[in-house]
Every structure is written in C-alpha cells, then in structure tokens.
Amino acid sequence: MNVKCPHCKKSLKAPDSHAGKQGQCPNCKGVFIVSSLTSSTARQPSEQNIPSEIKKNWFGKYQSRYACPSCEEKLISGPDEIGCQISCPSCSTAFVVPGKEQLSAIESQKKREDAEAQEKLELEQRQKEEVADVKRKQEEARRREEQRIQKEIAAHPFDYPIDYTVTSNGMIEYRDQYFEVMQTELRVNPDIDCSDGKFIIKSIRLFKKRVNMTKKENANEIRETKAHFRDSKPRMHKSRSKGLVAGLVNIGVEVSRASHAENFENALEPLEARKELYDQIQLGCDQLIHEVELRMAEN
C-alpha cells in the first residue's frame, strides 16, 4: 500500500499488514503510525466511540481512563495525550485517546466558575469601597456641620441655659425623661428677661441643630443595621435531598431565621426609639421658640 511520511512528506510503500502499526521513514528516520492513502481496508486511527472517564490524579491533573478498542487493555492517558493519536502498548493498535470533548467541557466549566468567582470578588470589593466612601463622605459632612455650628456658637455670645449632657454613646442624657424636660429645662423661665428674645431663639436653634446632628448619625446607624441583617439573613438551601434529610435542613433554616428576626428587632428597637425621641425634642424646641416669641410680643 502507498503511505506518506508525515514528517518529510515522502511517498513510501509498505505491506498491507503494517497498517495501523508503528513504522519508521527510511528517508528522515521519523517514526509514525502507518496508514494507507488508498486502501479502504486499512485501519484509520480516529477518536472512536470509546467509553472513557475523565478524573483528576493525585497531582490535580486530568486523566482519561478507558480500554483499548481492540484488545480491551485498561489504559490511562494524561492531558497531553487526550485527543491525540497513540498506539496500544499491548497490541499496537492505533487510535485517538478519547475524552477530548469531556475535558473541554470540564475546562470550560472551570473557566466559567473562575470568572464568576472573580466577578463576585470584584463586586464585593467595589461594594466595600462604596460603603467606605459613603461613610467617609458622611463623616466629612458631619465634621463640616460641626465646624459650622461651632462658628455660629462662637459668634453668638449669649447662650440660653438649656441643660443637657451627652453620654459616651452619643445619647442626650435626659431624653428618656422627655415630658419632664418639657416642663423644666426646655421651658422659658418666667423670671428671665425676654428683651433679648432673639438671642434666646438663636440659642434654642443652635441646640436644635446639635440634636439634629445626633439624629442624622442615628439614622445612619438604622440604615446600616437594616443592611447588615438583610445581607446576613439565612437563605433557604435548594437541596437535592428529599424526605427526612430535606425536612431537617429546612427546619434548621427556619429556626435560624426566627433567631435572626428576633436579633434584628432587638437591635432596631432602641434605634427607632431614639429617632422618635429626637423628633420630640426638636418639636419641643419649636414649641419653646414659639413661647419665646409670644412673650416678646407681650412685652
């Protein structure tokens, strides 16, 4: 039969019995599998329908596990041989190592998973940076507001005596005794001279601004608390398991959700109470200003 050396392309002749076996070119000494150019009976190496299994070895490399299509010898080929032509070491039959499509699908899936994981990581990083940027801007705005209020206080020598103290956690000490405060500290002393009512009103408004700053910080804490509990809420797991196992998993998730909801309510309740009390204090300031204005009108 007529054959051609795949290395030097020289046309050669070989016995039909050599088809599918390893031969050597007499011209370039290259080794190759003999295949006929004309004979339809010659065995052509190709990726036949050879059952195979793609698995990783101990070193993390993929291998194709299969049997020789002729002698059924159990064989293992590494990733460099998958999809390539080889000869069976037992019977010298030439064939293409199966598993190329399987390996390609596995590698494609791995690339997709890696890309998705990288995209998720980058998204989380962007979100962290955005949150940090928002906090930084809020802190800068708070400092600017504080500086502006301090400048107003410095330019306003008269300070109407509204008694209050701020605790280490930023709460106004008397806020829990709001109604008592409305009858004492946040009320105009009948003996005070209201001829300088505009200064009294200015002092009350400055106090209201300080309260408003604390109110904004509390609002930010409410938003952060809601976001934290929203992101950490236990998720229902879609499991292939059925029956008792699936039921136990769902029960565990429901218990976690109930505990999560209780913790959320406990964390949010004092923050919401602070918000309501801040609103009440600011309303009391407005009422106090109105009372001063009435006293000024009477005088």
Coordinates of C-alpha atoms in Angstrom, one line a residue:
M1 CA 0.0 0.0 0.0
N2 CA 1.0 3.6 -0.6
V3 CA 1.8 5.7 2.5
K4 CA 3.3 9.2 3.1
C5 CA 5.7 10.1 5.8
P6 CA 4.0 12.8 8.0
H7 CA 7.4 14.4 8.7
C8 CA 9.2 14.7 5.3
K9 CA 6.1 14.1 3.2
K10 CA 8.0 11.4 1.1
S11 CA 5.8 8.8 -0.6
L12 CA 6.5 5.3 0.5
K13 CA 5.3 1.7 0.1
A14 CA 4.6 -0.6 2.9
P15 CA 3.0 -4.1 3.2
D16 CA -0.8 -4.1 4.0
S17 CA 0.0 -6.0 7.2
H18 CA 1.8 -2.9 8.6
A19 CA -1.4 -0.8 8.5
G20 CA -2.1 0.7 11.9
K21 CA 1.3 -0.1 13.2
Q22 CA 4.3 2.0 14.0
G23 CA 6.9 2.4 11.2
Q24 CA 10.0 4.4 10.5
C25 CA 10.6 6.5 7.5
P26 CA 13.8 5.4 5.7
N27 CA 14.4 8.9 4.4
C28 CA 14.2 11.0 7.5
K29 CA 14.1 8.3 10.2
G30 CA 10.9 9.8 11.6
V31 CA 8.6 7.4 13.5
F32 CA 4.9 7.4 12.6
I33 CA 1.8 5.1 12.5
V34 CA 1.4 3.5 9.1
S35 CA -1.9 4.4 7.4
S36 CA -2.9 3.7 3.8
L37 CA -3.7 6.5 1.4
T38 CA -5.7 4.3 -0.9
S39 CA -6.8 1.1 0.8
S40 CA -10.2 1.2 2.3
T41 CA -9.4 -1.8 4.5
A42 CA -6.6 -0.1 6.3
R43 CA -7.4 0.9 9.9
Q44 CA -7.6 4.6 10.2
P45 CA -6.7 6.0 13.7
S46 CA -9.6 8.2 14.9
E47 CA -11.4 9.1 18.1
Q48 CA -13.8 6.2 18.0
N49 CA -16.8 5.8 20.4
I50 CA -14.5 4.6 23.1
P51 CA -16.1 4.9 26.6
S52 CA -13.9 7.0 28.8
E53 CA -13.9 8.6 32.2
I54 CA -12.1 11.9 33.0
K55 CA -10.7 12.1 36.5
K56 CA -8.1 14.0 38.4
N57 CA -5.0 12.2 39.6
W58 CA -3.2 12.8 42.9
F59 CA -1.4 15.8 41.4
G60 CA -4.6 17.5 40.2
K61 CA -4.0 16.6 36.6
Y62 CA -6.9 15.3 34.5
Q63 CA -6.6 11.8 33.1
S64 CA -8.6 9.7 30.6
R65 CA -9.4 6.2 31.8
Y66 CA -10.5 3.8 29.0
A67 CA -9.9 0.5 27.3
C68 CA -8.1 -0.3 24.0
P69 CA -10.8 -0.7 21.3
S70 CA -9.0 -3.8 20.1
C71 CA -7.7 -5.8 23.0
E72 CA -9.6 -4.1 25.8
E73 CA -6.4 -3.4 27.8
K74 CA -7.2 -0.9 30.6
L75 CA -5.3 2.3 29.8
I76 CA -4.8 5.7 31.4
S77 CA -3.6 8.8 29.4
G78 CA -2.6 12.2 30.7
P79 CA -4.0 15.5 29.5
D80 CA -1.2 15.8 26.8
E81 CA -2.4 12.6 25.1
I82 CA -6.1 13.2 25.3
G83 CA -7.4 13.8 21.7
C84 CA -4.0 12.7 20.2
Q85 CA -3.1 9.5 18.3
I86 CA -1.3 6.8 20.2
S87 CA -0.7 3.0 19.9
C88 CA -1.9 0.5 22.4
P89 CA 1.2 -0.8 24.2
S90 CA -0.2 -4.3 24.2
C91 CA -1.5 -4.8 20.6
S92 CA 0.0 -1.8 18.8
T93 CA -3.5 -0.7 17.6
A94 CA -3.5 3.0 16.6
F95 CA -6.4 5.1 17.9
V96 CA -7.1 8.6 19.3
V97 CA -7.3 8.8 23.1
P98 CA -10.9 9.5 24.0
G99 CA -12.2 12.2 26.3
K100 CA -11.3 15.4 24.4
E101 CA -14.9 16.7 24.4
Q102 CA -15.3 15.8 28.1
L103 CA -12.1 17.5 29.1
S104 CA -13.0 20.6 27.0
A105 CA -16.4 20.8 28.8
I106 CA -14.8 20.4 32.2
E107 CA -12.2 23.1 31.4
S108 CA -14.9 25.4 30.0
Q109 CA -17.0 25.0 33.2
K110 CA -13.9 25.6 35.3
K111 CA -13.2 28.8 33.4
R112 CA -16.8 30.0 33.9
E113 CA -16.7 29.2 37.6
D114 CA -13.4 31.0 38.0
A115 CA -14.7 34.0 36.1
E116 CA -17.9 34.1 38.2
A117 CA -15.9 33.8 41.4
Q118 CA -13.6 36.6 40.3
E119 CA -16.6 38.8 39.2
K120 CA -18.2 38.2 42.6
L121 CA -15.0 39.0 44.4
E122 CA -14.6 42.2 42.4
L123 CA -18.3 43.2 43.1
E124 CA -17.9 42.6 46.8
Q125 CA -14.7 44.7 46.8
R126 CA -16.5 47.5 44.9
Q127 CA -19.4 47.4 47.4
K128 CA -17.0 47.6 50.3
E129 CA -15.2 50.5 48.7
E130 CA -18.6 52.2 48.0
V131 CA -19.7 51.7 51.6
A132 CA -16.4 53.1 52.9
D133 CA -16.6 56.0 50.6
V134 CA -20.2 56.8 51.8
K135 CA -19.1 56.6 55.4
R136 CA -16.1 58.8 54.7
K137 CA -18.3 61.4 53.0
Q138 CA -20.8 61.3 55.9
E139 CA -18.0 61.8 58.4
E140 CA -16.7 64.7 56.4
A141 CA -20.2 66.2 56.2
R142 CA -20.6 65.7 59.9
R143 CA -17.3 67.5 60.6
R144 CA -18.2 70.4 58.3
E145 CA -21.6 70.7 60.0
E146 CA -20.0 70.6 63.5
Q147 CA -17.5 73.3 62.5
R148 CA -20.3 75.4 61.0
I149 CA -22.3 75.1 64.2
Q150 CA -19.3 75.9 66.4
K151 CA -18.6 79.0 64.4
E152 CA -22.2 80.1 64.9
I153 CA -21.9 79.4 68.6
A154 CA -18.6 81.4 68.8
A155 CA -20.3 84.3 67.0
H156 CA -23.3 84.1 69.4
P157 CA -22.1 85.0 72.9
F158 CA -25.5 84.7 74.5
D159 CA -26.3 81.0 75.4
Y160 CA -29.8 80.3 76.7
P161 CA -29.4 77.7 79.5
I162 CA -30.9 74.5 78.1
D163 CA -29.4 71.9 80.5
Y164 CA -28.4 68.7 78.9
T165 CA -25.5 66.3 78.9
V166 CA -24.2 63.9 76.2
T167 CA -23.3 60.3 77.2
S168 CA -20.4 58.3 75.7
N169 CA -22.7 56.6 73.3
G170 CA -23.9 59.9 71.9
M171 CA -27.3 60.0 73.6
I172 CA -28.7 63.0 75.3
E173 CA -28.9 62.2 79.0
Y174 CA -32.4 63.5 79.7
R175 CA -34.1 62.1 76.5
D176 CA -35.8 59.3 78.4
Q177 CA -37.5 61.9 80.7
Y178 CA -38.8 63.9 77.7
F179 CA -42.1 65.1 79.2
E180 CA -40.4 66.1 82.5
V181 CA -37.8 68.0 80.4
M182 CA -40.5 69.8 78.5
Q183 CA -41.8 71.2 81.8
T184 CA -38.3 72.2 83.1
E185 CA -35.2 72.6 81.0
L186 CA -37.0 73.2 77.7
R187 CA -39.3 75.8 79.1
V188 CA -38.8 79.6 79.4
N189 CA -38.2 80.7 83.0
P190 CA -40.9 83.2 83.8
D191 CA -38.4 85.4 85.6
I192 CA -36.0 85.6 82.6
D193 CA -35.7 88.8 80.7
C194 CA -37.1 88.3 77.2
S195 CA -35.9 91.6 75.9
D196 CA -33.1 89.7 74.3
G197 CA -35.6 87.2 72.9
K198 CA -33.8 86.9 69.5
F199 CA -30.6 85.7 71.3
I200 CA -32.7 83.1 73.2
I201 CA -34.3 81.9 70.0
K202 CA -30.8 81.7 68.4
S203 CA -29.5 79.6 71.3
I204 CA -32.5 77.2 71.0
R205 CA -32.0 76.9 67.3
L206 CA -28.3 76.1 67.8
F207 CA -29.3 73.4 70.4
K208 CA -31.8 72.0 67.9
K209 CA -29.0 71.8 65.2
R210 CA -26.8 69.8 67.6
V211 CA -29.7 67.5 68.3
N212 CA -30.3 67.2 64.5
M213 CA -26.7 66.1 64.0
T214 CA -27.1 63.3 66.5
K215 CA -30.4 62.4 64.8
K216 CA -28.6 62.0 61.5
E217 CA -26.0 59.7 63.0
N218 CA -28.8 57.6 64.5
A219 CA -30.5 57.5 61.0
N220 CA -27.2 56.2 59.5
E221 CA -27.0 53.6 62.2
I222 CA -30.5 52.4 61.4
R223 CA -29.7 52.1 57.7
E224 CA -26.5 50.2 58.5
T225 CA -28.3 47.9 60.9
K226 CA -31.0 47.1 58.3
A227 CA -28.4 46.4 55.6
H228 CA -26.4 44.2 57.9
F229 CA -29.4 42.0 58.9
R230 CA -30.7 41.9 55.3
D231 CA -27.3 40.6 54.0
S232 CA -26.9 38.1 56.8
K233 CA -30.4 36.6 56.7
P234 CA -30.2 32.8 56.5
R235 CA -31.0 31.6 53.0
M236 CA -33.1 28.5 52.1
H237 CA -30.9 25.8 50.6
K238 CA -32.0 24.1 47.4
S239 CA -31.0 20.6 48.2
R240 CA -31.4 17.5 46.0
S241 CA -32.0 15.5 49.2
K242 CA -35.6 14.5 49.8
G243 CA -37.6 13.2 52.7
L244 CA -36.3 13.4 56.3
V245 CA -32.9 15.0 55.4
A246 CA -34.5 17.8 53.4
G247 CA -37.0 18.3 56.2
L248 CA -34.4 18.6 58.9
V249 CA -32.4 21.1 56.8
N250 CA -35.5 23.3 56.3
I251 CA -36.3 23.1 60.0
G252 CA -32.8 24.3 60.8
V253 CA -33.0 27.2 58.4
E254 CA -36.4 28.2 59.8
V255 CA -35.0 28.2 63.4
S256 CA -32.1 30.3 62.2
R257 CA -34.4 32.7 60.5
A258 CA -36.6 33.1 63.6
S259 CA -33.5 33.8 65.7
H260 CA -32.2 36.3 63.1
A261 CA -35.5 38.1 63.1
E262 CA -35.5 38.4 66.9
N263 CA -32.0 39.7 66.9
F264 CA -32.9 42.2 64.2
E265 CA -35.9 43.5 66.2
N266 CA -33.8 43.8 69.4
A267 CA -31.1 45.8 67.6
L268 CA -33.6 48.1 65.8
E269 CA -35.9 48.8 68.7
P270 CA -33.6 51.2 70.6
L271 CA -32.6 52.9 67.4
E272 CA -36.2 53.6 66.4
A273 CA -36.9 54.8 70.0
R274 CA -34.0 57.2 69.7
K275 CA -35.4 58.5 66.4
E276 CA -38.8 59.2 68.0
L277 CA -37.3 61.0 71.0
Y278 CA -35.1 63.1 68.7
D279 CA -38.2 64.2 66.9
Q280 CA -39.9 65.0 70.1
I281 CA -37.0 67.1 71.4
Q282 CA -36.9 69.1 68.1
L283 CA -40.7 69.6 68.3
G284 CA -40.2 70.8 71.9
C285 CA -37.6 73.3 70.6
D286 CA -40.1 74.6 68.1
Q287 CA -42.7 75.0 70.8
L288 CA -40.2 76.8 73.1
I289 CA -39.3 79.2 70.3
H290 CA -43.0 79.9 69.8
E291 CA -43.4 80.6 73.5
V292 CA -40.5 83.0 73.5
E293 CA -42.0 84.8 70.5
L294 CA -45.3 85.2 72.4
R295 CA -43.5 86.5 75.5
M296 CA -41.7 89.0 73.3
A297 CA -45.0 90.1 71.7
E298 CA -46.5 90.7 75.2
N299 CA -43.5 92.9 76.2

